[in-house]
XYZ file of C-alpha atoms in Angstrom:
295
model
C 14.200 -9.700 -60.204
C 11.657 -10.656 -62.734
C 9.004 -8.086 -62.064
C 5.652 -7.419 -63.983
C 4.128 -3.922 -64.346
C 0.592 -2.484 -65.529
C -0.837 0.840 -66.217
C 1.505 1.079 -69.540
C 3.526 4.449 -69.420
C 1.384 6.599 -67.140
C 1.974 9.160 -64.663
C 2.811 6.360 -62.298
C 4.095 3.577 -63.877
C 6.476 5.647 -66.163
C 8.611 6.251 -62.979
C 7.876 3.132 -61.615
C 9.369 1.294 -64.754
C 12.420 3.738 -65.219
C 13.138 3.190 -61.241
C 13.029 -0.287 -61.392
C 15.311 -0.795 -64.356
C 17.839 1.775 -62.954
C 17.548 -1.246 -60.068
C 18.766 -3.850 -62.333
C 15.472 -5.483 -62.666
C 14.324 -7.398 -65.588
C 10.820 -5.406 -66.235
C 8.200 -6.415 -68.414
C 5.426 -3.544 -68.859
C 2.277 -4.574 -69.845
C -0.155 -2.115 -72.385
C -2.988 -2.300 -74.152
C -1.817 0.430 -76.750
C 0.570 -1.232 -79.261
C 1.613 2.465 -80.122
C 3.354 1.934 -76.879
C 5.545 -0.789 -77.671
C 8.642 1.417 -79.134
C 8.651 3.701 -76.213
C 8.556 0.780 -73.460
C 11.294 -0.601 -75.435
C 13.391 2.644 -75.339
C 13.606 2.521 -71.477
C 14.759 -1.069 -71.639
C 11.704 -2.964 -70.449
C 10.203 -5.919 -72.515
C 6.532 -4.617 -73.645
C 3.755 -6.849 -73.505
C 0.583 -5.599 -75.539
C -2.672 -7.127 -74.586
C -5.948 -6.570 -71.737
C -5.643 -7.028 -68.099
C -8.983 -8.639 -68.314
C -7.568 -11.423 -70.539
C -7.202 -14.120 -68.195
C -4.969 -16.281 -70.632
C -2.573 -13.212 -71.537
C -1.565 -12.441 -68.055
C -0.961 -16.265 -67.248
C 1.538 -16.178 -70.181
C 3.069 -12.991 -69.641
C 3.264 -13.610 -65.536
C 5.086 -16.631 -66.143
C 8.265 -16.994 -64.392
C 7.880 -13.425 -62.784
C 9.198 -12.951 -59.189
C 6.652 -9.826 -58.410
C 3.670 -7.925 -59.970
C 2.581 -4.379 -59.916
C -1.093 -4.172 -60.622
C -3.430 -1.730 -61.172
C -6.771 -0.436 -62.622
C -6.696 2.058 -66.044
C -8.837 5.271 -65.022
C -10.756 4.335 -68.669
C -12.068 0.696 -67.978
C -15.273 1.429 -70.462
C -17.981 3.770 -71.304
C -20.302 1.284 -69.573
C -20.141 -1.690 -67.016
C -17.077 -0.086 -65.459
C -17.432 -1.902 -61.884
C -17.966 -5.179 -63.760
C -15.080 -4.769 -66.140
C -12.969 -3.581 -62.986
C -14.027 -6.969 -61.141
C -13.028 -8.701 -64.244
C -9.742 -7.296 -64.171
C -9.018 -8.396 -60.539
C -10.493 -12.007 -61.306
C -7.750 -12.282 -64.240
C -5.335 -10.682 -62.230
C -5.780 -13.420 -59.201
C -6.088 -16.310 -61.586
C -3.015 -15.405 -63.345
C -1.139 -14.711 -59.795
C -2.181 -17.915 -58.687
C -1.447 -19.629 -61.596
C 2.144 -18.784 -62.046
C 2.554 -19.019 -58.196
C 3.886 -15.688 -57.919
C 4.772 -14.607 -54.268
C 4.972 -10.783 -54.493
C 1.793 -8.601 -55.324
C 1.852 -4.942 -55.317
C -1.848 -3.372 -55.902
C -2.576 0.338 -56.853
C -6.085 0.956 -54.902
C -7.833 4.276 -53.565
C -9.204 5.942 -50.544
C -12.455 4.777 -49.764
C -11.885 0.875 -50.990
C -12.790 -0.323 -47.718
C -16.342 0.357 -48.438
C -18.379 -1.545 -50.565
C -20.553 0.979 -51.664
C -21.686 4.806 -52.110
C -18.179 5.234 -53.766
C -18.453 5.185 -57.446
C -15.576 3.834 -59.334
C -13.768 3.090 -56.230
C -16.497 0.340 -55.728
C -14.055 -1.888 -58.335
C -11.169 -1.231 -56.537
C -12.876 -2.588 -53.595
C -13.732 -5.812 -55.295
C -10.372 -6.226 -56.664
C -8.629 -5.919 -53.015
C -11.170 -8.551 -51.846
C -10.347 -11.191 -54.856
C -6.304 -10.495 -54.230
C -7.191 -10.807 -50.226
C -8.460 -14.640 -50.705
C -5.375 -15.769 -52.854
C -3.116 -18.101 -50.696
C 0.374 -17.836 -50.237
C 1.285 -14.473 -51.742
C 2.275 -11.289 -50.227
C -0.099 -8.716 -51.306
C 0.503 -5.416 -50.170
C -2.479 -2.743 -51.359
C -1.420 1.047 -51.590
C -4.572 3.036 -51.561
C -3.873 6.464 -53.145
C -5.548 10.187 -52.289
C -7.069 11.776 -54.814
C -4.367 13.021 -57.548
C -2.813 16.103 -57.560
C -2.722 15.964 -60.983
C -6.393 15.719 -61.560
C -6.536 19.178 -60.781
C -5.230 20.464 -63.913
C -8.313 19.089 -65.633
C -10.423 22.057 -64.064
C -7.766 24.549 -65.820
C -10.232 24.969 -68.866
C -13.199 25.824 -66.543
C -11.189 28.152 -64.441
C -9.787 29.890 -67.611
C -13.432 30.444 -69.254
C -15.510 30.614 -66.293
C -13.767 31.014 -63.313
C -15.290 28.122 -61.837
C -13.227 25.931 -59.481
C -15.171 23.234 -57.343
C -16.945 19.619 -56.949
C -20.338 18.287 -55.390
C -18.934 18.730 -51.915
C -18.286 21.446 -49.627
C -15.017 23.389 -49.712
C -14.114 23.037 -46.021
C -14.169 19.085 -46.393
C -10.840 17.555 -45.659
C -9.067 15.700 -48.609
C -6.432 13.153 -48.490
C -3.834 14.149 -51.714
C -1.245 12.357 -53.583
C 1.173 13.188 -55.814
C 2.393 10.493 -58.644
C 6.064 10.985 -58.047
C 5.427 9.741 -54.200
C 3.029 6.704 -55.062
C 5.714 5.784 -57.664
C 8.516 5.871 -54.774
C 6.144 3.666 -52.567
C 5.384 1.420 -55.333
C 9.177 0.692 -56.371
C 9.975 0.480 -52.749
C 7.326 -2.517 -51.798
C 7.887 -4.316 -54.867
C 11.639 -4.585 -53.558
C 10.481 -5.780 -50.430
C 8.981 -9.622 -49.136
C 6.303 -8.143 -47.875
C 4.002 -9.707 -45.069
C 0.819 -11.435 -46.110
C -2.056 -9.283 -47.026
C -1.376 -5.337 -46.167
C -3.056 -2.173 -46.531
C -1.190 1.235 -46.466
C -2.230 4.676 -47.359
C 0.183 6.674 -49.951
C -0.946 10.294 -49.061
C 1.236 13.373 -50.058
C -0.959 15.889 -47.975
C -4.164 16.955 -46.644
C -6.113 20.165 -47.515
C -9.396 21.116 -48.228
C -11.199 22.569 -51.311
C -10.966 26.324 -50.003
C -7.322 26.308 -49.497
C -6.615 24.841 -52.824
C -8.648 27.508 -54.457
C -6.858 30.273 -52.422
C -3.285 28.530 -53.445
C -4.418 28.470 -57.253
C -5.908 31.308 -57.153
C -2.761 33.318 -55.556
C -0.713 31.719 -58.052
C -2.152 32.099 -61.738
C -3.081 36.113 -60.784
C -6.899 34.949 -59.936
C -7.427 35.904 -56.118
C -10.667 35.992 -56.125
C -10.978 31.970 -57.262
C -12.985 30.428 -54.698
C -14.282 27.023 -54.025
C -17.536 26.166 -55.860
C -20.199 23.615 -54.723
C -21.809 22.211 -57.909
C -25.036 20.359 -57.242
C -25.469 17.165 -58.316
C -27.333 17.450 -61.569
C -25.659 20.376 -62.699
C -22.395 18.369 -62.162
C -23.791 15.151 -64.246
C -24.807 17.602 -66.838
C -21.545 19.179 -67.165
C -19.997 16.041 -67.645
C -22.211 14.965 -70.096
C -21.200 18.116 -72.425
C -17.813 16.991 -72.015
C -18.679 13.843 -73.622
C -18.661 11.700 -70.655
C -21.110 8.698 -70.708
C -24.081 8.872 -68.611
C -22.787 5.629 -66.497
C -19.147 7.195 -65.830
C -20.903 10.652 -64.832
C -22.942 9.038 -62.275
C -20.417 7.302 -60.857
C -18.420 10.436 -60.595
C -21.139 12.111 -58.866
C -21.580 9.392 -56.858
C -17.559 9.638 -55.673
C -18.441 13.100 -54.913
C -21.552 12.290 -52.935
C -19.250 9.311 -50.807
C -16.670 12.434 -50.259
C -19.607 14.468 -49.259
C -20.878 12.154 -46.736
C -17.182 11.166 -44.917
C -17.183 7.463 -46.694
C -14.315 8.116 -48.798
C -11.800 9.222 -46.383
C -13.112 7.656 -43.356
C -10.955 4.886 -42.895
C -7.814 6.978 -43.806
C -8.687 9.511 -40.787
C -10.173 6.652 -38.620
C -6.378 5.358 -38.758
C -4.398 8.213 -37.890
C -4.441 9.918 -41.459
C -0.870 9.062 -41.546
C 1.261 11.347 -44.596
C 3.853 9.530 -46.304
C 4.268 11.571 -49.389
C 7.421 14.276 -49.799
C 5.563 16.628 -52.297
C 3.247 19.050 -50.681
C 0.431 21.201 -52.374
C 2.417 24.084 -51.928
C 5.115 22.481 -54.476
C 2.303 21.121 -56.585
C 0.944 24.795 -57.228
C 4.102 25.640 -59.206
C 3.278 22.665 -61.428
C -0.506 24.171 -62.132
C 0.835 27.681 -62.303
C 3.103 26.114 -65.144
C 0.159 24.204 -66.813
C -2.478 26.928 -66.448
C 0.328 29.372 -68.250
C 0.577 27.107 -71.406
C -3.142 26.038 -71.513
């Protein structure tokens, strides 16, 4: 099969590309960074350098493809982020339709069922809606939980201020996903026919902030580490001080508010909270410990 993947060589895309090549597929990797071209080619894939918001580029790149893995990079501009994600969704839809692609796997997120109150997830909600409107295409939407690896961003704050938390309570249940499990699900779906428009969740574990803090604290020799509720305004100020744009800081704060209100995980839990991933939080703790010690 000729398969197009997006996400360059990120945490999820890299194992996806490697596994598809090992399975004998002809893989083209879209990247916006020309410096990634040699690394992509060294894996045995073809590099296509361009933007996923560029409809003409996608139409050309998708030519003769049997399947497409589509995703939205975490950085979609310091401003107009939701609009930029929507534009990428429109470009995807146009390129898929123009080339009569039969199989699409789209990486989405918990909370994408809701139209508002979810911060940046509103963008993938819009993209899901655009892909659902395609005719004659088997689209599988894989909604991921919060990435385990995002906790690695908290290491500097834990080291300097002994603070670990967010703008929601520590007893809130979180759907968590490891990139390894997500990559395996993407590869599996790309090699299957699909069945119209489907939504599936890829979650590795369910835990609370309090439980995460306890496990991390024990692993890194800080048994006193506990989950800290960070007020919205304080969270935004901290992100601004770290260099995030006002818009992005606001969207991330809104995401936390959505978690707090139960909007983000409502559909996941309403549908039975099925855990499909095999990598559990206890296993990730060792990865967190290693990174903490290296920092």
